[in-house]
Short mmCIF file of C-alpha atoms and ligand atoms in Angstrom, two decimals:
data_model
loop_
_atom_site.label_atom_id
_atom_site.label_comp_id
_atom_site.label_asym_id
_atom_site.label_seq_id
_atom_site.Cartn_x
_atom_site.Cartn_y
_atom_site.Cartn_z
CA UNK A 1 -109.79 64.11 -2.73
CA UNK A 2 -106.51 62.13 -3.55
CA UNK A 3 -104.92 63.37 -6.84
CA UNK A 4 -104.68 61.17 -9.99
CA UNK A 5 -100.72 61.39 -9.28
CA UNK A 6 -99.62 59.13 -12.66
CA UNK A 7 -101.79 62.17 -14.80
CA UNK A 8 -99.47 64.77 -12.88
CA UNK A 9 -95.95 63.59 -13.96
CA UNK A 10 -95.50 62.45 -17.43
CA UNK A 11 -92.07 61.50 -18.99
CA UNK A 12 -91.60 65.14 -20.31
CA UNK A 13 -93.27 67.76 -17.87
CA UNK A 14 -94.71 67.41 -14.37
CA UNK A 15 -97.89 69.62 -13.10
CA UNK A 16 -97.16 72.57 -10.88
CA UNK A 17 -99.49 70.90 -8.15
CA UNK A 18 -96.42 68.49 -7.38
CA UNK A 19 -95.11 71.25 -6.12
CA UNK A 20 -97.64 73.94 -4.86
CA UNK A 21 -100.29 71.63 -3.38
CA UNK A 22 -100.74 71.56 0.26
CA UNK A 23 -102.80 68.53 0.00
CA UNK A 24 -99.61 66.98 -1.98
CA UNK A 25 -97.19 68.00 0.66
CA UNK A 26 -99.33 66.22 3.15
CA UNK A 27 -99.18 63.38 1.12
CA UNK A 28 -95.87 63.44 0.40
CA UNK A 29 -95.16 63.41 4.05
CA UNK A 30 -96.76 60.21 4.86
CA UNK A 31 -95.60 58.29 1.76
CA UNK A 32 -92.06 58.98 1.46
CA UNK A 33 -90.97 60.92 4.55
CA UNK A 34 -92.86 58.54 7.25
CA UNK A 35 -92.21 55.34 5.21
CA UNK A 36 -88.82 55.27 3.60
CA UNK A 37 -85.58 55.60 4.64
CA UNK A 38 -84.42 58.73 5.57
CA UNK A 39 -81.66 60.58 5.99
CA UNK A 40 -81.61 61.90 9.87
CA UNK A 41 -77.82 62.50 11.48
CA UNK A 42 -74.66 61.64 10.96
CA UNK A 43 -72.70 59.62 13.49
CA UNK A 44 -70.34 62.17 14.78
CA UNK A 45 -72.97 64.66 16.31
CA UNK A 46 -73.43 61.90 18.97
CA UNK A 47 -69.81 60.16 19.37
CA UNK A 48 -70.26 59.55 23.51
CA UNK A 49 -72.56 57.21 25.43
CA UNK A 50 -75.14 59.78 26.64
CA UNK A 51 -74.97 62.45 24.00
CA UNK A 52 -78.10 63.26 21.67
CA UNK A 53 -79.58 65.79 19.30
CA UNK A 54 -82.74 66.35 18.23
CA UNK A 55 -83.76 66.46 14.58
CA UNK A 56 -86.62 66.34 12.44
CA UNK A 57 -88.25 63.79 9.58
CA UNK A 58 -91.30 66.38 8.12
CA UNK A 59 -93.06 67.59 10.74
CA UNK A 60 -92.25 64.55 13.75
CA UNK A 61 -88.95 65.80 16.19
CA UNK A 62 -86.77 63.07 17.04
CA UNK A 63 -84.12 62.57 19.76
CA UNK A 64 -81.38 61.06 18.51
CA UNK A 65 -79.64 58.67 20.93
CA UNK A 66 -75.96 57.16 21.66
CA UNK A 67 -76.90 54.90 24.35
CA UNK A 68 -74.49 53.37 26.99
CA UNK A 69 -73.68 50.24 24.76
CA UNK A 70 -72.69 52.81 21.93
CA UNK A 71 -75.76 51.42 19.98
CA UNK A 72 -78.05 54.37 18.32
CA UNK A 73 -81.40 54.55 19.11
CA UNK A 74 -84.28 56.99 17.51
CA UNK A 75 -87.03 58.09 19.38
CA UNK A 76 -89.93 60.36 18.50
CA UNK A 77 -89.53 63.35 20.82
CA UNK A 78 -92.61 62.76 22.66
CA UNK A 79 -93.72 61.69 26.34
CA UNK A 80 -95.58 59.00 26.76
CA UNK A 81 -97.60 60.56 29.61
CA UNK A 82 -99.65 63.52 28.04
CA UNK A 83 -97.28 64.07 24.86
CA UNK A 84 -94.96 66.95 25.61
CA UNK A 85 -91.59 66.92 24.01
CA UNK A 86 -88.84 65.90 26.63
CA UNK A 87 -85.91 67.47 24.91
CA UNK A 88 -85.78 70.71 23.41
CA UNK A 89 -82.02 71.21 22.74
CA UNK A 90 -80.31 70.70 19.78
CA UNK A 91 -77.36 68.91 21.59
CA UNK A 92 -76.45 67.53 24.42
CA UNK A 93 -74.98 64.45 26.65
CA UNK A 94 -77.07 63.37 29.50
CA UNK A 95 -78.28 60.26 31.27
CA UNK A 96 -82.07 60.81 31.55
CA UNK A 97 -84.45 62.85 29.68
CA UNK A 98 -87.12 64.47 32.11
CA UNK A 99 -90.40 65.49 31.20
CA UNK A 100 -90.73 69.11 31.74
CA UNK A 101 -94.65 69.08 32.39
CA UNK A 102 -94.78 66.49 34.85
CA UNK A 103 -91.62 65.02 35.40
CA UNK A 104 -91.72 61.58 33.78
CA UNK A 105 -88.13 60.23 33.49
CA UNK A 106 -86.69 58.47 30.77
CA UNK A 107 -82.98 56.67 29.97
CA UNK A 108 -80.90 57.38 27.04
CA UNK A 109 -82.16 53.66 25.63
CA UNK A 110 -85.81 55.51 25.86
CA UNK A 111 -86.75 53.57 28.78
CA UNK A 112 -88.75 55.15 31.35
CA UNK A 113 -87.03 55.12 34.59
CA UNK A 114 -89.29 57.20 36.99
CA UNK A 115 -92.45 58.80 37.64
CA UNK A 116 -93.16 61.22 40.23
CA UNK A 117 -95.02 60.14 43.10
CA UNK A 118 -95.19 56.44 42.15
CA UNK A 119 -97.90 55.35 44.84
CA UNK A 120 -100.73 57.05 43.26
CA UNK A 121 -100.25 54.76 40.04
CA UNK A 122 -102.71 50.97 40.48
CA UNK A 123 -101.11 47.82 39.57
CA UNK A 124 -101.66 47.81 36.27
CA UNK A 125 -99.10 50.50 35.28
CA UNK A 126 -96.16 48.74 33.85
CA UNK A 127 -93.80 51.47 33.26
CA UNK A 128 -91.97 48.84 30.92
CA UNK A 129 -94.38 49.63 28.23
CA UNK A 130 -94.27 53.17 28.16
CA UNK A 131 -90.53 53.86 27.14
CA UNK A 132 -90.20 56.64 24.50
CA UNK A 133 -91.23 55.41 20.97
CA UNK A 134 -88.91 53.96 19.16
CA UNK A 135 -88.51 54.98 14.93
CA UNK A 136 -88.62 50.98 13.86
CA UNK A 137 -86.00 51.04 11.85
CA UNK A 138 -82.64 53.00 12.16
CA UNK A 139 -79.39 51.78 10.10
CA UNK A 140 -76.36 53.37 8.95
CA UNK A 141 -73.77 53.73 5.72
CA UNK A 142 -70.25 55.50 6.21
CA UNK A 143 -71.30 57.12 9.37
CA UNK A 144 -74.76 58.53 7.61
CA UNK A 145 -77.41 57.48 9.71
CA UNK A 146 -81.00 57.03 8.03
CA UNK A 147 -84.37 55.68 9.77
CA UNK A 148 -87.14 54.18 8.29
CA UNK A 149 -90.54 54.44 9.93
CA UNK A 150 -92.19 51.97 8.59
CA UNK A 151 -91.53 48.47 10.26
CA UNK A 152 -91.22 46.14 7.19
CA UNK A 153 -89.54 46.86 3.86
CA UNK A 154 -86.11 46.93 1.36
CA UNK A 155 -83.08 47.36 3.95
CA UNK A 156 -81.06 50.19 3.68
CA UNK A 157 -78.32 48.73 1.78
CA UNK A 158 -80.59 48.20 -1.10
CA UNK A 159 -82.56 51.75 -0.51
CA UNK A 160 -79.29 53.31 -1.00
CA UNK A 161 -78.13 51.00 -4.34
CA UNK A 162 -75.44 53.13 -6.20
CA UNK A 163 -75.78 55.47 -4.61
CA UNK A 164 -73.75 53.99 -1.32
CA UNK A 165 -70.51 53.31 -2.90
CA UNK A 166 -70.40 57.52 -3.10
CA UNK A 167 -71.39 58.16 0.44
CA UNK A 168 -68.10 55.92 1.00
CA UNK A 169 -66.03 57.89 -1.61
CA UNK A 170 -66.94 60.62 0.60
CA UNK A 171 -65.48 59.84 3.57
CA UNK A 172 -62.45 58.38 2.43
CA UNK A 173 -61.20 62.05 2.09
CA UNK A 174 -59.97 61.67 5.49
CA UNK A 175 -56.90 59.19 5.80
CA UNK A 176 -59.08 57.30 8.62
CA UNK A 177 -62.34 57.12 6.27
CA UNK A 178 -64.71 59.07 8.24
CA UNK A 179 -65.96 63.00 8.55
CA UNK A 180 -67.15 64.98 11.43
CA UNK A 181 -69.98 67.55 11.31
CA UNK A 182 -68.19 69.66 14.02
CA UNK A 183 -67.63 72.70 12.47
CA UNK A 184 -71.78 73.91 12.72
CA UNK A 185 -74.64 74.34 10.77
CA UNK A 186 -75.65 77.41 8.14
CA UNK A 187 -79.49 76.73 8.36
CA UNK A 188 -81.46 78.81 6.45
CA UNK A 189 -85.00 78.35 4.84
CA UNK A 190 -87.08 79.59 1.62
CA UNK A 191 -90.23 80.14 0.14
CA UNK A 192 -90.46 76.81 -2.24
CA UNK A 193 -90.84 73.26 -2.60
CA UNK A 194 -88.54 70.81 -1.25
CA UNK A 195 -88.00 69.08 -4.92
CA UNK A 196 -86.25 72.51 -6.18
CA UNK A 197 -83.12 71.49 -4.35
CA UNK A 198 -82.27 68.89 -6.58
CA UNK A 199 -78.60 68.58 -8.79
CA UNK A 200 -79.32 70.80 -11.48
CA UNK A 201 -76.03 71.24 -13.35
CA UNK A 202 -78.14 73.36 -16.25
CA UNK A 203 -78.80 76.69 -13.59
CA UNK A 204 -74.96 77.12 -12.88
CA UNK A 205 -73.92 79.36 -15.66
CA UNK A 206 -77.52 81.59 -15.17
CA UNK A 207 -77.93 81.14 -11.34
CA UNK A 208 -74.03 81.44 -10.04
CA UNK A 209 -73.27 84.19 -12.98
CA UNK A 210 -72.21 86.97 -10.05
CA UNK A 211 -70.26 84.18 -8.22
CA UNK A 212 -68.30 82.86 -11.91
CA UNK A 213 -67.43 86.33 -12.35
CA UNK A 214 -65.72 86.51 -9.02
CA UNK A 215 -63.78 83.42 -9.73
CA UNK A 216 -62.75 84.30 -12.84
CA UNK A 217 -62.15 88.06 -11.63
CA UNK A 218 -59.77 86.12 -8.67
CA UNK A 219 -58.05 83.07 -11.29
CA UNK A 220 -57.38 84.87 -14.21
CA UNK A 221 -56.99 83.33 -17.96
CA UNK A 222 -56.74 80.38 -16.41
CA UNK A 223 -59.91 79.98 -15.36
CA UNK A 224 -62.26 78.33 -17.44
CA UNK A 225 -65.92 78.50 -16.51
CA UNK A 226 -67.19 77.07 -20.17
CA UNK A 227 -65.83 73.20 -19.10
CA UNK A 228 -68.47 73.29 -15.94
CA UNK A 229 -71.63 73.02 -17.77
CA UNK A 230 -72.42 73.44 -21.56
CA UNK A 231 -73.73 71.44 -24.52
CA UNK A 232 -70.09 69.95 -25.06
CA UNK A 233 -69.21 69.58 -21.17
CA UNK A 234 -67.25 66.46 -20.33
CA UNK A 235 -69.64 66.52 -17.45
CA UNK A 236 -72.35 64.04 -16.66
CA UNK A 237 -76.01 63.96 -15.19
CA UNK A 238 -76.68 60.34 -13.59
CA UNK A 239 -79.93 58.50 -12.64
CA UNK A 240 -78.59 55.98 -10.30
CA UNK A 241 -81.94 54.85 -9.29
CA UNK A 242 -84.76 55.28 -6.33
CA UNK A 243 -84.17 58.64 -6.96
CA UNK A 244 -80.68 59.22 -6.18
CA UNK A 245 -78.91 60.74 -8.53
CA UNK A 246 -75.73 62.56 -9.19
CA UNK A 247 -73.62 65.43 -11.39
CA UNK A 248 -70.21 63.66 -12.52
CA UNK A 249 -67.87 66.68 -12.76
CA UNK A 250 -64.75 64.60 -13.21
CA UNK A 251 -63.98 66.22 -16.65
CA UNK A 252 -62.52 69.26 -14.81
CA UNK A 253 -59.17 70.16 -14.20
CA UNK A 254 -57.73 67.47 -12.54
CA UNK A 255 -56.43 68.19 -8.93
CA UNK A 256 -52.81 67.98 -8.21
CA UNK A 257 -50.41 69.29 -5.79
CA UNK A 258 -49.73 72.76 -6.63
CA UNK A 259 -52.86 73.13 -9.11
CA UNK A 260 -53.61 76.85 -9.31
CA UNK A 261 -57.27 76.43 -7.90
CA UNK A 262 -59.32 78.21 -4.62
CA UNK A 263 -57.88 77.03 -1.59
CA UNK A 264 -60.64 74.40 -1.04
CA UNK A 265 -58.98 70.90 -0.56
CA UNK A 266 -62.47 69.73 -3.01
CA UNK A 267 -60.12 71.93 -5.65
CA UNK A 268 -56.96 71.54 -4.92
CA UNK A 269 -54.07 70.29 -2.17
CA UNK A 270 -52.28 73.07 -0.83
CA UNK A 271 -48.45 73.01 -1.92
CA UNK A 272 -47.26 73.83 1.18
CA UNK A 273 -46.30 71.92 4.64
CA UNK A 274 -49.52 70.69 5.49
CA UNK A 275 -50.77 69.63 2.53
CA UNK A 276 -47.48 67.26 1.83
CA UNK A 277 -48.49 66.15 5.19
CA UNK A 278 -51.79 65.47 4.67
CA UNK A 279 -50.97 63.46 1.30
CA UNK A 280 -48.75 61.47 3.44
CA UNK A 281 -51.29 60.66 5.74
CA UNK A 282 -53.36 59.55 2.77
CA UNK A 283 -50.23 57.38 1.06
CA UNK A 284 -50.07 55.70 3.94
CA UNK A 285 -53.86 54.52 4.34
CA UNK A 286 -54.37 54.68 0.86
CA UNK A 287 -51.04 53.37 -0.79
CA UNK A 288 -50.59 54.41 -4.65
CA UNK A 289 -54.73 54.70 -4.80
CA UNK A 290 -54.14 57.87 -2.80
CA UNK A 291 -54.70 60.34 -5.75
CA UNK A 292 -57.52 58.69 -6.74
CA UNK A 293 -59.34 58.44 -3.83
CA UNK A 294 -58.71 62.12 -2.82
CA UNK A 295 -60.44 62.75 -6.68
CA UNK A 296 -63.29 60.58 -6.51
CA UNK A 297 -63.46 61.94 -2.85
CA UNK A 298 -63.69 65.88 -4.38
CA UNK A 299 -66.32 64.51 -7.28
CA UNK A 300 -68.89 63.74 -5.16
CA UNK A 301 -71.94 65.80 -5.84
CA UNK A 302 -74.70 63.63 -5.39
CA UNK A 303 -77.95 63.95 -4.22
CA UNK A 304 -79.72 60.87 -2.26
CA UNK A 305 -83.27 60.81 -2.16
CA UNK A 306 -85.12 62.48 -0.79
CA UNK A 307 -83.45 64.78 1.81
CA UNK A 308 -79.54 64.06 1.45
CA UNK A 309 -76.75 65.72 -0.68
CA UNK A 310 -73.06 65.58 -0.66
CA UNK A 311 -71.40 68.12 -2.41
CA UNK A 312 -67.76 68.43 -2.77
CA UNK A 313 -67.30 69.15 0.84
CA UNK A 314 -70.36 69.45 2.08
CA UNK A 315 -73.09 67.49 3.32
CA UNK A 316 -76.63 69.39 3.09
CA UNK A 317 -80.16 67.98 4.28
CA UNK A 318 -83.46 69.53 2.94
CA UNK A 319 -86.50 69.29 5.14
CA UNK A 320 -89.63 70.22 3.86
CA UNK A 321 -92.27 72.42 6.38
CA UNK A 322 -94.68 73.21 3.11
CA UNK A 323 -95.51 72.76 -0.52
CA UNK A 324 -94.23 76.51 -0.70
CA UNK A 325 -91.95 76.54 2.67
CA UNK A 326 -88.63 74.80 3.00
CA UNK A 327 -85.18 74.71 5.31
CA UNK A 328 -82.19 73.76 4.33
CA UNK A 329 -79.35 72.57 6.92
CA UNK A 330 -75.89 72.56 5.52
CA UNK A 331 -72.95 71.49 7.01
CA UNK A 332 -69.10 71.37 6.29
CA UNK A 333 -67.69 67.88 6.90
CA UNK A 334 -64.15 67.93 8.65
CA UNK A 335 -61.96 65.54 7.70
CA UNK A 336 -60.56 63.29 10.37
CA UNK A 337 -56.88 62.63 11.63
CA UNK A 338 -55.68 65.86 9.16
CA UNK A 339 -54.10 68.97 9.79
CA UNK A 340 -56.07 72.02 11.24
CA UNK A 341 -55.58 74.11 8.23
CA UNK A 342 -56.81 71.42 5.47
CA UNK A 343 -59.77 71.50 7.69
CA UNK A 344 -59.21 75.25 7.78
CA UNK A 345 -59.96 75.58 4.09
CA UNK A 346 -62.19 73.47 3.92
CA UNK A 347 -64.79 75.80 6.44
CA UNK A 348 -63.09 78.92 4.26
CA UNK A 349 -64.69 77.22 1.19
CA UNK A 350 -67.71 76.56 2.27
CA UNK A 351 -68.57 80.05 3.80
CA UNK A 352 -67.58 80.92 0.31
CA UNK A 353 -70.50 79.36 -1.50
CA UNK A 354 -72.16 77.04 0.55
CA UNK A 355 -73.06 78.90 3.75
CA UNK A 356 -76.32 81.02 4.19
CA UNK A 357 -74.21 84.59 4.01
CA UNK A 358 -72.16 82.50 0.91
CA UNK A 359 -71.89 83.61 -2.68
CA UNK A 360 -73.67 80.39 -3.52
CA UNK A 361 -76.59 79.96 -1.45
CA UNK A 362 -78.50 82.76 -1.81
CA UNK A 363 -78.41 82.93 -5.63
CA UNK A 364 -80.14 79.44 -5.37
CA UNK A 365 -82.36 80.63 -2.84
CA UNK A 366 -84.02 83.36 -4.68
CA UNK A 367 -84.24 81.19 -7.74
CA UNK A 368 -86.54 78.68 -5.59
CA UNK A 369 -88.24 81.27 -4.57
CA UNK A 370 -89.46 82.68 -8.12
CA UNK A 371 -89.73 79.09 -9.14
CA UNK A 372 -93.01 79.03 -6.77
CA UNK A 373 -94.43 81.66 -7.21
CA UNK A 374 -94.22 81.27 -11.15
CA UNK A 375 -96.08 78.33 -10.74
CA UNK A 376 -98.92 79.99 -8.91
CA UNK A 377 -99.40 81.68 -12.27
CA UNK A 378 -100.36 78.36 -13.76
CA UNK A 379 -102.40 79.49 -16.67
CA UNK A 380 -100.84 76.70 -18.64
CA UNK A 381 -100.05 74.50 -15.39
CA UNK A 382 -96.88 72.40 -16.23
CA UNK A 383 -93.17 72.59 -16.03
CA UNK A 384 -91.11 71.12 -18.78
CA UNK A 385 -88.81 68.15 -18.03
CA UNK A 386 -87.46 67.56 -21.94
CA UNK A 387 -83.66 67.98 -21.52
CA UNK A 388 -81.86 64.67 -23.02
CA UNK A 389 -84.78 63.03 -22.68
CA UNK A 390 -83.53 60.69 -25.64
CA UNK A 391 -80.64 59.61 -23.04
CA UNK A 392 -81.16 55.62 -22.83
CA UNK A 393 -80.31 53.78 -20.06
CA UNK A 394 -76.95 52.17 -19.69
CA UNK A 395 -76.97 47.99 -19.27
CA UNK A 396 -76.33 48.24 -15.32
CA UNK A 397 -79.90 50.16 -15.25
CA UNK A 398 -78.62 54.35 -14.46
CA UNK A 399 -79.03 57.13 -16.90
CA UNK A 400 -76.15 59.43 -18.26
CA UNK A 401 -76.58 62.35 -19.55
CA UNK A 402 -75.01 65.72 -20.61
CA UNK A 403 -74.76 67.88 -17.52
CA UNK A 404 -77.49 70.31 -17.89
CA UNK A 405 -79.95 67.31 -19.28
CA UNK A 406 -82.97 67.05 -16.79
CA UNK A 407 -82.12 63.51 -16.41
CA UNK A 408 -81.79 64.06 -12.38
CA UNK A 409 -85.35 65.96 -12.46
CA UNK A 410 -86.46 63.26 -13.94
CA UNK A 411 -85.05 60.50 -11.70
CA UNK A 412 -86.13 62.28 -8.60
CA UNK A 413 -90.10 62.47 -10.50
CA UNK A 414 -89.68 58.74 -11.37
CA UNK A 415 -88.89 57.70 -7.66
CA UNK A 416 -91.55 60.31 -6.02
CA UNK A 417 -94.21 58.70 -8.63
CA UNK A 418 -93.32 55.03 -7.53
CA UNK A 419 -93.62 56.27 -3.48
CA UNK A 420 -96.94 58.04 -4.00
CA UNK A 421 -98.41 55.40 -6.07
CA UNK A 422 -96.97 52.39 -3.88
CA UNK A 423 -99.41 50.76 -1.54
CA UNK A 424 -95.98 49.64 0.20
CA UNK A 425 -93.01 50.60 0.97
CA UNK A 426 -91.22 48.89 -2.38
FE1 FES B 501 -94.62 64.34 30.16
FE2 FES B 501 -96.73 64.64 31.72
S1 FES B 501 -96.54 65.09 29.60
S2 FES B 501 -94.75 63.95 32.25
#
C-alpha cells in the first residue's frame, strides 16, 4: 500500500515512517535515487583513457568509464549475457571488461567486443545491441560528475540551481580550479536513515562537545566556540532550493596569514614557506580576488541533494542500503598544482574530524544511530521540524535562517515531498 506521503510531512514535523519504513526506502529509491540526478564520482578517480571505478546509486553498481576519446561513460555493472557483474574492483585502468562467468567481452565505451566461441551464435545475434547499459544521462559541474537515470527531464545545470556556483567555490581552492580525490576514502556505515546526514548546525555544541573541548583545551582564550552556533551566531542556515541547502559560517574568524587557527588550510594559511608559496600561486590565478576566493573556498559547507556534501575540505557522499542502514564515503579533496604540505594538512585535518577513526565522525555516528531507534518508540510518531520556521523567504526564492534553525531539515523534506509526489521527474 503506497503511503499518503503529503499527510507524513507537514510544515512543522515529519512522521517517523519517512525514516523507518522499509516500504519508504524502497520508494525512495525509485523516485529520487533512479530518477534524478545524482551525485556518482568525481572526475579525478578516472583521469586516463581506460581507467574506471565502480560505484553505487542505491542498490544498482555502476562502472564508471574514461573511454579512449576522454568522454565519460556510465554503465550499470551488469552483463548482458546472464547478468553477472563484469567488474568487481574499485579501481582500475583497462581496455576490456571480461565477463567472469562466461567470458563475454566488453570495451571501455561498453561495447561488446567478443564472445567466446562465436560459431555457435545464429544470425540473428547482433552483438551491436548488447553493449553494457548505458545510465541515460551522465553530466558534470567543476569536475563533480552526477547521472540521471531517467531519460527525459531538467538538465543538470538547473538540478543543481544555487547550489552550483558553490561546487565551483570549491574548487577554486586550488590555483588551477580543480581537486583530486587521491588521498582515499574513510568509508564507514551506521544504523540510520540516509536523511540524518543532513547540515545541522543546531547538534554542534551537544554532538561535537568532547571534540570543542579539545580545541579549546589545544587554542586557548582565544578560542571561541560560542560564535559557531547559538541564538546570536552570525551564522546562517540556507534553503537554496531542490533540496540543496547550506550552513554559511562566514561570521567566523576571518582567515589570514598567520591566524592562530588548526593547521587546516579550511582554517588558516600556514605562515611559513609554503604557505607564502601557495598564496602566490593563488595571486597569480586569482589576482587581488585571491583572499576571497581562498574564504569563500573554506566556507563551503553545503549539502546537495540528495547524496552530496562539501564541507570545508571535504567532499562526503551518503548512500543509503536501508530505512535503518546507511554508508557514508568521505573523502579529502587535494588541491591541485600546491605544495605537498598544504595538501599535507589538509589529510591531517581531516583524520582529525572527518575520518571514520576522527574526533568528528563518530560523535555523529552514534547520534544517527539513537535517532532510529528513538523513532521505533513512536508512541507519539513525529519529529519536530519548528526551528525558525517564521524565516520568510528572501526575493531570489532561498531561505536564511539562524544557524541552528531547521530551515535545511526542512528544505531537504520540501524537495523529498515534491520527488515522491511527482509523477515526473520535475
Ligand atoms: Fe556474463 Fe555469461 S553472464 S558472460
Amino acid at each position: 500500500m503506497m503511503a499518503d506521503y503529503a499527510a507524513l510531512v507537514q510544515p512543522d514535523r515529519v512522521h517517523s515512517a519517512v525514516f523507518t519504513s522499509e516500504d519508504i526506502y524502497k520508494d525512495e529509491l525509485e523516485k529520487i535515487f533512479y530518477r534524478y540526478w545524482v551525485y556518482v564520482a568525481h572526475e579525478s578517480e578516472i583521469p586516463r583513457p581506460g581507467d574506471y571505478c565502480t560505484k553505487w546509486i542505491g542498490e544498482k553498481q555502476l562502472i564508471v568509464s574514461r573511454a579512449a576519446d576522454g568522454s565519460i561513460g556510465i554503465f550499470f555493472n551488469r552483463c548482458r549475457h546472464r547478468g553477472a557483474a563484469v567488474c568487481m574492483d574499485e579501481y582500475g585502468n583497462a581496455n576490456f571488461f571480461r565477463c567472469p562467468y562466461h567470458g563475454w567481452t566488453y570495451n571501455s565505451a561498453g561495447d561488446l567486443v567478443g564472445v567466446p566461441y562465436p560459431s555457435r551464435y545464429g544470425e540473428g545475434f547482433d552483438k551491436s545491441t548488447l553493449g553494457l547499459a548505458r545510465v541515460p544521462r551522465v553530466d558534470t559541474s567543476a569536475g563533480f560528475i552526477f547521472a540521471s537515470m531517467a531519460p527525459d527531464g531538467p538538465p543538470l545545470a538547473e538540478h543543481l540551481g544555487k547550489a552550483a556556483g558553490f561546487l565551483a567555490d570549491f574548487v577554486k581552492a586550488s590555483p588551477l580550479g580543480t581537486v583530486s580525490l587521491s588521498a582515499g576514502t574513510s568509508k564507514s556505515a551506521f544504523w540510520g536513515n540516509w536523511k540524518f546526514v543532513g547540515m545541522d548546525g543546531y547538534h554542534t555544541n551537544f554532538t561535537h562537545k568532547t571534540v570543542l573541548d579539545l580545541r579549546q583545551r589545544k587554542a586557548g582564550a582565544s578560542y571561541n566556540r560560542g560564535a559557531g552556533n547559538s541564538d546570536k551566531s552570525a551564522n546562517e542556515s540556507w534553503d537554496l532550493g531542490n533540496g540543496h541547502c547550506r550552513l554559511d559560517l562566514t561570521g567566523r574568524d576571518k582567515v589570514a596569514i598567520g591566524a592562530a587557527s588548526n593547521t587546516s588550510i579550511a582554517a588558516g594559511i600556514p605562515d611559513n614557506a609554503d604557505g607564502h608559496e601557495y598564496m602566490r600561486l593563488m595571486s597569480e590565478a586569482y589576482g587581488d580576488g585571491a583572499h576571497e576566493v581562498i574564504r569563500r573556498s573554506r566556507d563551503v559547507h553545503i549539502h546537495v541533494w540528495p547524496n552530496l556534501q562539501l564541507i570545508g575540505s571535504q567532499v562526503r557522499v551518503i548512500r543509503p542500503l536501508a530505512a535503518g542502514h546507511t554508508e557514508v564515503m568521505s573523502y579529502p579533496a587535494m588541491l591541485d598544482g600546491v605544495p605537498d604540505s598544504i595538501n599535507t594538512e589538509r589529510i591531517r585535518s581531516f583524520e582529525w574530524f572527518s575520518g571514520v577513526a576522527s574526533f568528528g565522525t563518530p560523535d555523529d555516528t552514534e547520534v544517527f544511530e539513537r535517532n532510529q531507534i528513538g523513532l521505533r518508540a513512536d508512541y507519539i510518531p513525529w519529529l519536530v521540524l519548528a526551528r525558525g520556521l517564521t524565516v520568510a523567504p528572501q526575493e531570489d526564492g532561498s531561505t536564511v535562517g539562524n544557524v541552528t534553525d531547521e530551515v535545511p531539515q526542512r528544505a531537504q523534506m520540501k524537495a523529498w515531498l515534491r520527488s515522491m509526489t511527482s509523477p515526473e521527474v520535475s
